[in-house]
CSV table of C-alpha atoms and ligand atoms in Angstrom, one decimal:
chain,number,residue,atom,x,y,z
A,19,UNK,CA,2.7,-6.0,-18.6
A,20,UNK,CA,0.0,-8.4,-20.4
A,21,UNK,CA,1.5,-11.8,-19.3
A,22,UNK,CA,1.7,-11.9,-15.6
A,23,UNK,CA,5.1,-12.0,-13.8
A,24,UNK,CA,5.6,-15.2,-11.6
A,25,UNK,CA,8.0,-16.3,-8.9
A,26,UNK,CA,9.2,-19.8,-9.3
A,27,UNK,CA,6.6,-22.5,-7.9
A,28,UNK,CA,7.4,-23.3,-4.2
A,29,UNK,CA,9.1,-19.9,-3.6
A,30,UNK,CA,9.1,-19.1,0.1
A,31,UNK,CA,7.6,-15.7,0.7
A,32,UNK,CA,7.0,-13.6,3.6
A,33,UNK,CA,4.1,-11.1,3.8
A,34,UNK,CA,4.1,-8.6,6.4
A,35,UNK,CA,1.0,-6.9,7.1
A,36,UNK,CA,-0.9,-10.0,5.7
A,37,UNK,CA,-4.2,-9.3,7.2
A,38,UNK,CA,-4.3,-5.7,5.8
A,39,UNK,CA,-5.8,-4.5,2.4
A,40,UNK,CA,-2.8,-4.8,0.3
A,41,UNK,CA,-1.1,-7.6,2.1
A,42,UNK,CA,-4.0,-9.9,2.0
A,43,UNK,CA,-4.5,-9.3,-1.9
A,44,UNK,CA,-0.8,-9.9,-2.4
A,45,UNK,CA,-0.9,-13.2,-0.4
A,46,UNK,CA,-3.7,-14.7,-2.1
A,47,UNK,CA,-1.9,-14.0,-5.5
A,48,UNK,CA,1.3,-15.6,-4.4
A,49,UNK,CA,-0.6,-18.5,-3.3
A,50,UNK,CA,-2.5,-18.9,-6.5
A,51,UNK,CA,0.9,-18.7,-8.1
A,52,UNK,CA,2.0,-21.8,-6.1
A,53,UNK,CA,4.3,-20.1,-3.6
A,54,UNK,CA,4.2,-20.8,0.1
A,55,UNK,CA,3.4,-17.6,2.1
A,56,UNK,CA,4.3,-16.8,5.7
A,57,UNK,CA,2.0,-13.9,7.0
A,58,UNK,CA,2.7,-11.9,9.9
A,59,UNK,CA,0.3,-9.4,11.5
A,60,UNK,CA,0.0,-7.9,14.6
A,61,UNK,CA,-3.8,-6.8,14.3
A,62,UNK,CA,-3.7,-3.3,15.7
A,63,UNK,CA,-6.9,-1.5,16.3
A,64,UNK,CA,-6.5,1.4,14.0
A,65,UNK,CA,-9.4,0.0,12.3
A,66,UNK,CA,-11.7,-2.8,13.3
A,67,UNK,CA,-9.5,-5.9,13.6
A,68,UNK,CA,-12.6,-7.9,12.4
A,69,UNK,CA,-11.9,-6.6,9.2
A,70,UNK,CA,-8.4,-7.9,8.9
A,71,UNK,CA,-9.7,-11.3,10.2
A,72,UNK,CA,-12.2,-11.4,7.3
A,73,UNK,CA,-9.2,-10.4,4.9
A,74,UNK,CA,-7.5,-13.4,5.7
A,75,UNK,CA,-10.3,-15.9,6.3
A,76,UNK,CA,-10.0,-17.7,2.9
A,77,UNK,CA,-6.0,-17.6,3.2
A,78,UNK,CA,-5.8,-19.3,6.6
A,79,UNK,CA,-7.5,-22.3,5.0
A,80,UNK,CA,-5.0,-22.8,2.5
A,81,UNK,CA,-2.5,-25.5,3.1
A,82,UNK,CA,0.7,-23.3,2.1
A,83,UNK,CA,-0.5,-20.3,4.1
A,84,UNK,CA,0.9,-19.9,7.7
A,85,UNK,CA,0.1,-16.9,9.8
A,86,UNK,CA,2.3,-15.6,12.6
A,87,UNK,CA,0.6,-13.0,14.8
A,88,UNK,CA,3.4,-10.9,16.3
A,89,UNK,CA,4.8,-7.3,16.2
A,90,UNK,CA,7.9,-7.2,13.8
A,91,UNK,CA,9.7,-5.0,16.5
A,92,UNK,CA,10.0,-8.3,18.6
A,93,UNK,CA,11.4,-10.2,15.5
A,94,UNK,CA,13.6,-13.1,16.6
A,95,UNK,CA,16.2,-14.8,14.7
A,96,UNK,CA,14.4,-18.2,14.2
A,97,UNK,CA,11.2,-16.5,12.9
A,98,UNK,CA,10.7,-16.9,8.9
A,99,UNK,CA,13.6,-19.5,8.4
A,100,UNK,CA,13.7,-20.6,4.8
A,101,UNK,CA,12.0,-17.5,3.5
A,102,UNK,CA,13.7,-16.1,0.1
A,103,UNK,CA,11.3,-13.3,-0.7
A,104,UNK,CA,10.2,-10.7,1.4
A,105,UNK,CA,7.0,-8.5,0.7
A,106,UNK,CA,7.0,-5.7,3.7
A,107,UNK,CA,3.6,-4.4,3.4
A,108,UNK,CA,3.2,-3.8,7.2
A,109,UNK,CA,2.7,0.0,8.3
A,110,UNK,CA,0.9,2.2,10.6
A,111,UNK,CA,-1.2,3.8,7.9
A,112,UNK,CA,-3.3,6.8,7.9
A,113,UNK,CA,-1.8,10.1,6.7
A,114,UNK,CA,-4.2,12.6,8.5
A,115,UNK,CA,-4.2,10.4,11.7
A,116,UNK,CA,-0.3,10.7,12.1
A,117,UNK,CA,-0.2,13.8,14.3
A,118,UNK,CA,-0.2,13.9,18.0
A,119,UNK,CA,0.7,11.4,20.3
A,120,UNK,CA,-0.3,8.7,17.9
A,121,UNK,CA,3.0,9.4,16.2
A,122,UNK,CA,4.5,6.8,18.5
A,123,UNK,CA,2.7,4.2,16.5
A,124,UNK,CA,4.1,5.4,13.4
A,125,UNK,CA,7.7,5.4,14.4
A,126,UNK,CA,7.2,2.1,16.0
A,127,UNK,CA,5.3,0.2,13.3
A,128,UNK,CA,7.0,2.0,10.2
A,129,UNK,CA,10.5,2.9,11.1
A,130,UNK,CA,11.5,0.6,14.0
A,131,UNK,CA,9.8,-2.6,12.6
A,132,UNK,CA,11.4,-1.9,9.3
A,133,UNK,CA,14.8,-1.6,10.8
A,134,UNK,CA,14.3,-4.7,12.8
A,135,UNK,CA,13.2,-6.7,9.6
A,136,UNK,CA,16.3,-5.4,7.6
A,137,UNK,CA,18.4,-6.6,10.5
A,138,UNK,CA,17.1,-10.1,10.2
A,139,UNK,CA,17.2,-9.9,6.4
A,140,UNK,CA,21.0,-8.9,6.7
A,141,UNK,CA,21.7,-12.4,8.1
A,142,UNK,CA,19.5,-14.2,5.8
A,143,UNK,CA,20.1,-14.9,2.3
A,144,UNK,CA,17.1,-13.3,0.3
A,145,UNK,CA,16.2,-13.1,-3.4
A,146,UNK,CA,14.6,-9.7,-2.8
A,147,UNK,CA,13.2,-7.4,-0.2
A,148,UNK,CA,10.3,-5.4,-1.4
A,149,UNK,CA,9.3,-2.4,0.9
A,150,UNK,CA,5.9,-0.7,0.3
A,151,UNK,CA,6.6,3.0,0.3
A,152,UNK,CA,4.3,5.8,-0.3
A,153,UNK,CA,3.6,8.9,-2.6
A,154,UNK,CA,3.4,10.7,0.6
A,155,UNK,CA,7.2,10.8,0.7
A,156,UNK,CA,6.8,13.5,-1.8
A,157,UNK,CA,4.7,16.1,-0.1
A,158,UNK,CA,4.1,19.2,-2.0
A,159,UNK,CA,6.9,19.0,-4.6
A,160,UNK,CA,5.6,21.9,-6.7
A,161,UNK,CA,6.1,20.2,-9.5
A,162,UNK,CA,4.1,17.6,-11.2
A,163,UNK,CA,4.3,14.8,-12.2
A,164,UNK,CA,6.6,13.5,-9.3
A,165,UNK,CA,9.6,11.8,-10.2
A,166,UNK,CA,11.9,9.5,-8.0
A,167,UNK,CA,14.7,12.0,-8.3
A,168,UNK,CA,12.6,14.8,-6.8
A,169,UNK,CA,13.7,16.0,-3.2
A,170,UNK,CA,11.2,14.3,-1.0
A,171,UNK,CA,9.5,16.8,1.5
A,172,UNK,CA,6.7,14.9,3.4
A,173,UNK,CA,3.8,17.0,4.4
A,174,UNK,CA,2.7,14.4,7.1
A,175,UNK,CA,4.4,12.7,10.2
A,176,UNK,CA,3.1,9.6,8.3
A,177,UNK,CA,5.3,10.6,5.1
A,178,UNK,CA,8.5,11.3,7.3
A,179,UNK,CA,8.2,7.7,8.8
A,180,UNK,CA,7.5,5.9,5.3
A,181,UNK,CA,10.8,8.0,4.0
A,182,UNK,CA,12.7,7.1,6.8
A,183,UNK,CA,12.0,3.5,6.3
A,184,UNK,CA,12.8,4.0,2.6
A,185,UNK,CA,16.1,5.4,3.5
A,186,UNK,CA,16.9,2.2,5.8
A,187,UNK,CA,16.2,0.0,2.9
A,188,UNK,CA,18.6,2.0,0.9
A,189,UNK,CA,21.4,1.7,3.8
A,190,UNK,CA,21.0,-2.0,4.2
A,191,UNK,CA,21.4,-2.4,0.4
A,192,UNK,CA,24.5,-0.3,0.4
A,193,UNK,CA,26.2,-1.5,3.4
A,194,UNK,CA,25.2,-5.4,3.8
A,195,UNK,CA,23.9,-6.0,0.1
A,196,UNK,CA,20.4,-6.7,1.0
A,197,UNK,CA,18.4,-6.5,-2.2
A,198,UNK,CA,15.8,-4.2,-1.2
A,199,UNK,CA,13.5,-2.4,-3.6
A,200,UNK,CA,11.1,0.3,-2.7
A,201,UNK,CA,7.8,1.0,-4.4
A,202,UNK,CA,6.0,4.2,-3.6
A,203,UNK,CA,2.3,3.5,-4.0
A,204,UNK,CA,0.0,6.1,-5.2
A,205,UNK,CA,-3.4,5.8,-3.3
A,206,UNK,CA,-4.5,2.3,-3.5
A,207,UNK,CA,-8.0,1.3,-4.0
A,208,UNK,CA,-10.1,-1.7,-4.9
A,209,UNK,CA,-12.1,-4.3,-3.0
A,210,UNK,CA,-11.3,-4.6,0.7
A,211,UNK,CA,-9.8,-1.1,0.9
A,212,UNK,CA,-9.2,0.2,4.2
A,213,UNK,CA,-12.2,1.6,6.0
A,214,UNK,CA,-10.4,5.2,6.8
A,215,UNK,CA,-9.8,5.9,3.1
A,216,UNK,CA,-11.7,8.0,0.8
A,217,UNK,CA,-13.5,5.4,-1.8
A,218,UNK,CA,-14.5,3.1,1.2
A,219,UNK,CA,-16.1,5.9,2.9
A,220,UNK,CA,-17.6,7.3,-0.1
A,221,UNK,CA,-19.2,4.2,-1.4
A,222,UNK,CA,-20.3,3.1,2.2
A,223,UNK,CA,-22.1,6.4,2.5
A,224,UNK,CA,-23.7,6.4,-0.8
A,225,UNK,CA,-25.1,2.9,-0.4
A,226,UNK,CA,-26.5,3.6,3.1
A,227,UNK,CA,-27.8,6.8,1.7
A,228,UNK,CA,-25.9,9.2,4.1
A,229,UNK,CA,-23.9,12.2,3.4
A,230,UNK,CA,-20.2,12.0,2.6
A,231,UNK,CA,-17.4,14.3,3.6
A,232,UNK,CA,-15.0,15.8,1.2
A,233,UNK,CA,-12.1,17.7,2.7
A,234,UNK,CA,-11.4,21.1,1.1
A,235,UNK,CA,-13.1,22.0,-2.1
A,236,UNK,CA,-12.7,18.5,-3.7
A,237,UNK,CA,-10.4,19.8,-6.4
A,238,UNK,CA,-7.2,18.1,-5.0
A,239,UNK,CA,-6.0,15.3,-7.0
A,240,UNK,CA,-4.7,11.9,-6.7
A,241,UNK,CA,-3.1,9.2,-9.0
A,242,UNK,CA,-5.4,6.5,-7.8
A,243,UNK,CA,-4.0,2.9,-8.3
A,244,UNK,CA,-6.1,-0.3,-8.5
A,245,UNK,CA,-4.9,-3.0,-6.0
A,246,UNK,CA,-4.2,-5.6,-8.8
A,247,UNK,CA,-1.8,-3.3,-10.4
A,248,UNK,CA,0.0,-2.8,-7.3
A,249,UNK,CA,0.3,-6.6,-6.7
A,250,UNK,CA,1.5,-7.2,-10.1
A,251,UNK,CA,4.1,-4.6,-9.4
A,252,UNK,CA,5.3,-6.3,-6.4
A,253,UNK,CA,5.9,-9.6,-8.2
A,254,UNK,CA,7.6,-7.7,-11.1
A,255,UNK,CA,9.9,-5.9,-8.6
A,256,UNK,CA,10.8,-9.3,-7.0
A,257,UNK,CA,11.7,-11.0,-10.2
A,258,UNK,CA,13.6,-8.4,-12.1
A,259,UNK,CA,17.4,-7.8,-11.3
A,260,UNK,CA,17.5,-4.1,-10.5
A,261,UNK,CA,20.2,-2.5,-8.3
A,262,UNK,CA,19.6,-2.9,-4.3
A,263,UNK,CA,18.1,0.2,-2.8
A,264,UNK,CA,16.2,1.2,-6.1
A,265,UNK,CA,13.0,3.4,-5.9
A,266,UNK,CA,10.0,3.0,-7.9
A,267,UNK,CA,6.8,5.2,-8.4
A,268,UNK,CA,3.6,3.0,-8.8
A,269,UNK,CA,0.5,5.4,-10.1
A,270,UNK,CA,-2.3,4.1,-11.7
A,271,UNK,CA,-2.4,6.7,-14.5
A,272,UNK,CA,-5.8,7.7,-13.2
A,273,UNK,CA,-5.1,11.2,-11.8
A,274,UNK,CA,-8.5,13.0,-11.2
A,275,UNK,CA,-10.1,15.2,-8.7
A,276,UNK,CA,-12.1,13.9,-5.7
A,277,UNK,CA,-14.9,15.9,-7.1
A,278,UNK,CA,-14.1,14.1,-10.4
A,279,UNK,CA,-14.2,10.7,-8.6
A,280,UNK,CA,-17.8,11.7,-7.0
A,281,UNK,CA,-19.1,12.3,-10.7
A,282,UNK,CA,-18.1,8.8,-11.6
A,283,UNK,CA,-19.6,7.4,-8.4
A,284,UNK,CA,-22.7,8.8,-9.1
A,285,UNK,CA,-22.9,7.6,-12.5
A,286,UNK,CA,-21.8,4.0,-11.6
A,287,UNK,CA,-24.1,3.8,-8.5
A,288,UNK,CA,-27.2,5.6,-10.2
A,289,UNK,CA,-27.8,7.1,-6.8
A,290,UNK,CA,-27.9,10.7,-5.6
A,291,UNK,CA,-25.0,11.8,-3.3
A,292,UNK,CA,-25.1,14.4,-0.4
A,293,UNK,CA,-22.1,16.1,0.1
A,294,UNK,CA,-20.8,17.8,3.5
A,295,UNK,CA,-17.7,19.9,3.2
A,296,UNK,CA,-14.9,20.1,5.7
A,297,UNK,CA,-11.8,22.0,6.1
A,298,UNK,CA,-8.5,20.9,4.4
A,299,UNK,CA,-6.8,18.3,6.8
A,300,UNK,CA,-3.3,18.8,7.7
A,301,UNK,CA,-1.0,16.7,5.9
A,302,UNK,CA,-2.7,16.1,3.1
A,303,UNK,CA,-1.0,17.0,-0.3
A,304,UNK,CA,-2.8,18.9,-2.8
A,305,UNK,CA,-2.0,16.7,-5.4
A,306,UNK,CA,-0.3,13.5,-6.4
A,307,UNK,CA,0.6,12.5,-9.9
A,308,UNK,CA,3.4,9.7,-10.7
A,309,UNK,CA,5.9,9.7,-13.4
A,310,UNK,CA,5.9,6.0,-14.0
A,311,UNK,CA,8.4,5.8,-16.8
A,312,UNK,CA,11.2,4.4,-14.6
A,313,UNK,CA,8.8,1.5,-13.3
A,314,UNK,CA,7.8,0.9,-17.0
A,315,UNK,CA,11.2,0.7,-18.1
A,316,UNK,CA,13.1,-1.2,-15.5
A,317,UNK,CA,10.3,-3.3,-14.3
A,318,UNK,CA,7.9,-3.5,-17.0
A,319,UNK,CA,5.1,-2.1,-14.9
A,320,UNK,CA,2.0,-0.8,-17.1
A,321,UNK,CA,-1.1,-0.4,-14.9
A,322,UNK,CA,-4.1,-2.2,-16.5
A,323,UNK,CA,-7.1,-1.1,-14.7
A,324,UNK,CA,-9.1,2.2,-15.5
A,325,UNK,CA,-10.5,4.3,-12.6
A,326,UNK,CA,-13.9,3.6,-13.9
A,327,UNK,CA,-13.3,-0.1,-14.0
A,328,UNK,CA,-11.8,-0.4,-10.7
A,329,UNK,CA,-14.5,1.6,-9.0
A,330,UNK,CA,-17.1,-0.5,-10.4
A,331,UNK,CA,-15.3,-3.6,-9.1
A,332,UNK,CA,-15.2,-1.8,-5.6
A,333,UNK,CA,-18.9,-1.1,-5.9
A,334,UNK,CA,-19.8,-4.7,-6.5
A,335,UNK,CA,-17.7,-5.8,-3.6
A,336,UNK,CA,-19.6,-3.6,-1.3
A,337,UNK,CA,-22.9,-4.9,-2.5
A,338,UNK,CA,-22.1,-8.6,-1.4
A,339,UNK,CA,-23.8,-9.7,1.6
A,340,UNK,CA,-21.8,-9.1,4.8
A,341,UNK,CA,-19.8,-6.0,3.4
B,20,LIG,C1,-3.5,7.0,0.8
B,20,LIG,C2,-3.2,6.0,2.1
B,20,LIG,O1,-4.2,6.3,3.2
B,20,LIG,C3,-1.9,6.2,2.4
B,20,LIG,O2,-1.6,5.1,3.4
B,20,LIG,C4,-0.8,6.0,1.2
B,20,LIG,O3,0.5,6.0,1.9
B,20,LIG,C5,-1.1,7.1,0.5
B,20,LIG,O4,-2.5,6.9,-0.1
B,20,LIG,C6,-0.1,7.3,-0.5
B,20,LIG,O5,-0.4,7.6,-1.8
B,20,LIG,O6,1.1,7.8,-0.4
B,20,LIG,P1,-4.6,9.6,0.7
B,20,LIG,O7,-4.0,9.8,-0.7
B,20,LIG,O8,-4.8,10.5,1.7
B,20,LIG,O9,-3.6,8.3,1.5
B,20,LIG,O10,-6.0,8.5,0.4
B,20,LIG,P2,-7.4,8.7,0.7
B,20,LIG,O11,-7.8,8.7,2.0
B,20,LIG,O12,-8.1,8.0,-0.4
B,20,LIG,O13,-7.9,10.1,0.3
B,20,LIG,C7,-7.7,10.7,-0.9
B,20,LIG,C8,-8.4,12.1,-0.9
B,20,LIG,O14,-9.6,12.1,-0.5
B,20,LIG,C9,-7.6,13.0,0.0
B,20,LIG,O15,-7.2,14.3,-0.4
B,20,LIG,C10,-8.5,13.0,1.2
B,20,LIG,O16,-8.5,14.6,2.0
B,20,LIG,C11,-9.8,13.0,0.6
B,20,LIG,N1,-10.8,12.4,1.4
B,20,LIG,C12,-10.7,11.3,2.1
B,20,LIG,C13,-12.1,13.1,1.6
B,20,LIG,O17,-12.2,14.3,0.9
B,20,LIG,N2,-12.9,12.6,2.3
B,20,LIG,C14,-12.7,11.4,3.1
B,20,LIG,O18,-13.6,11.1,3.8
B,20,LIG,C15,-11.5,10.8,3.1
């Protein structure tokens, strides 16, 4: 994966969730590659919408970027005319927050919105429909690494909705030929990471000299994946011809415990770290670890960024004025 994948110049792309962490990075890359990007986002208040405004500030000034502020559940036929490639990144994120009455946001933004977009896609002649799925579809498989053929058994309501939407992508591929591909992201990190996620919270606490919180004993592991590798994988999935409905794991190859991450952060920041331990959170799987052989063989996906390098880039980002 040394030479970067590219869509044909002038390609018309739709990025849903364009103001989010992953959607904004992907939109920037597509514009840099000479594509025209329609971004859609409904600026929910799961976290401060000002963060999303900041994510797209630069994009909005680009002549080939158009933003539609809307909820995908309200999609109308005339939206997104001329679009050939869809990158469906929009979702109600957050594993631990998906219990209780909040679940309605998860079914609405993850399941219903995806179904509406697939209905639209069914009547439009797309080159590719890339769906951002999640490692949280696996749950506690009891077997590592996790393979695409393992039976998914999500542990969180969030994971249930991501899996339901992935199944919808499969159904629309089988029944109507929508060229879907689902990418199971494993805990994505990097500059502009969402503020509810571990690395963002850890780095902010360290730089502010505050105690950070670890859920459980910190021995849970994640196969953390750097944002640029995820962006590259989206483009690879768009340009490669693979059967409709295919599913791929995207892990960074940087599986490590949360305690291990803290050691790296101490080393990189040169600061002391105060830790407060809190109970394991419902919905959190003990471990994730991606078998990425399918993505490597069929898409040419090879993650390029080590955890140490990626964390260093994140720390630099947080040290910028205004962060
Ligand atoms: C992340 C994303 O939030 C999901 O949207 C995504 O779908 C998922 O990755 C995925 O890979 O499927 P998560 O793995 O929980 O979910 O990511 P983090 O919030 O970065 O948490 C990583 C680990 O750190 C978890 O074990 C969590 O319990 C722990 N953590 C998190 C803490 O110990 N303290 C914190 O303050 C935050």
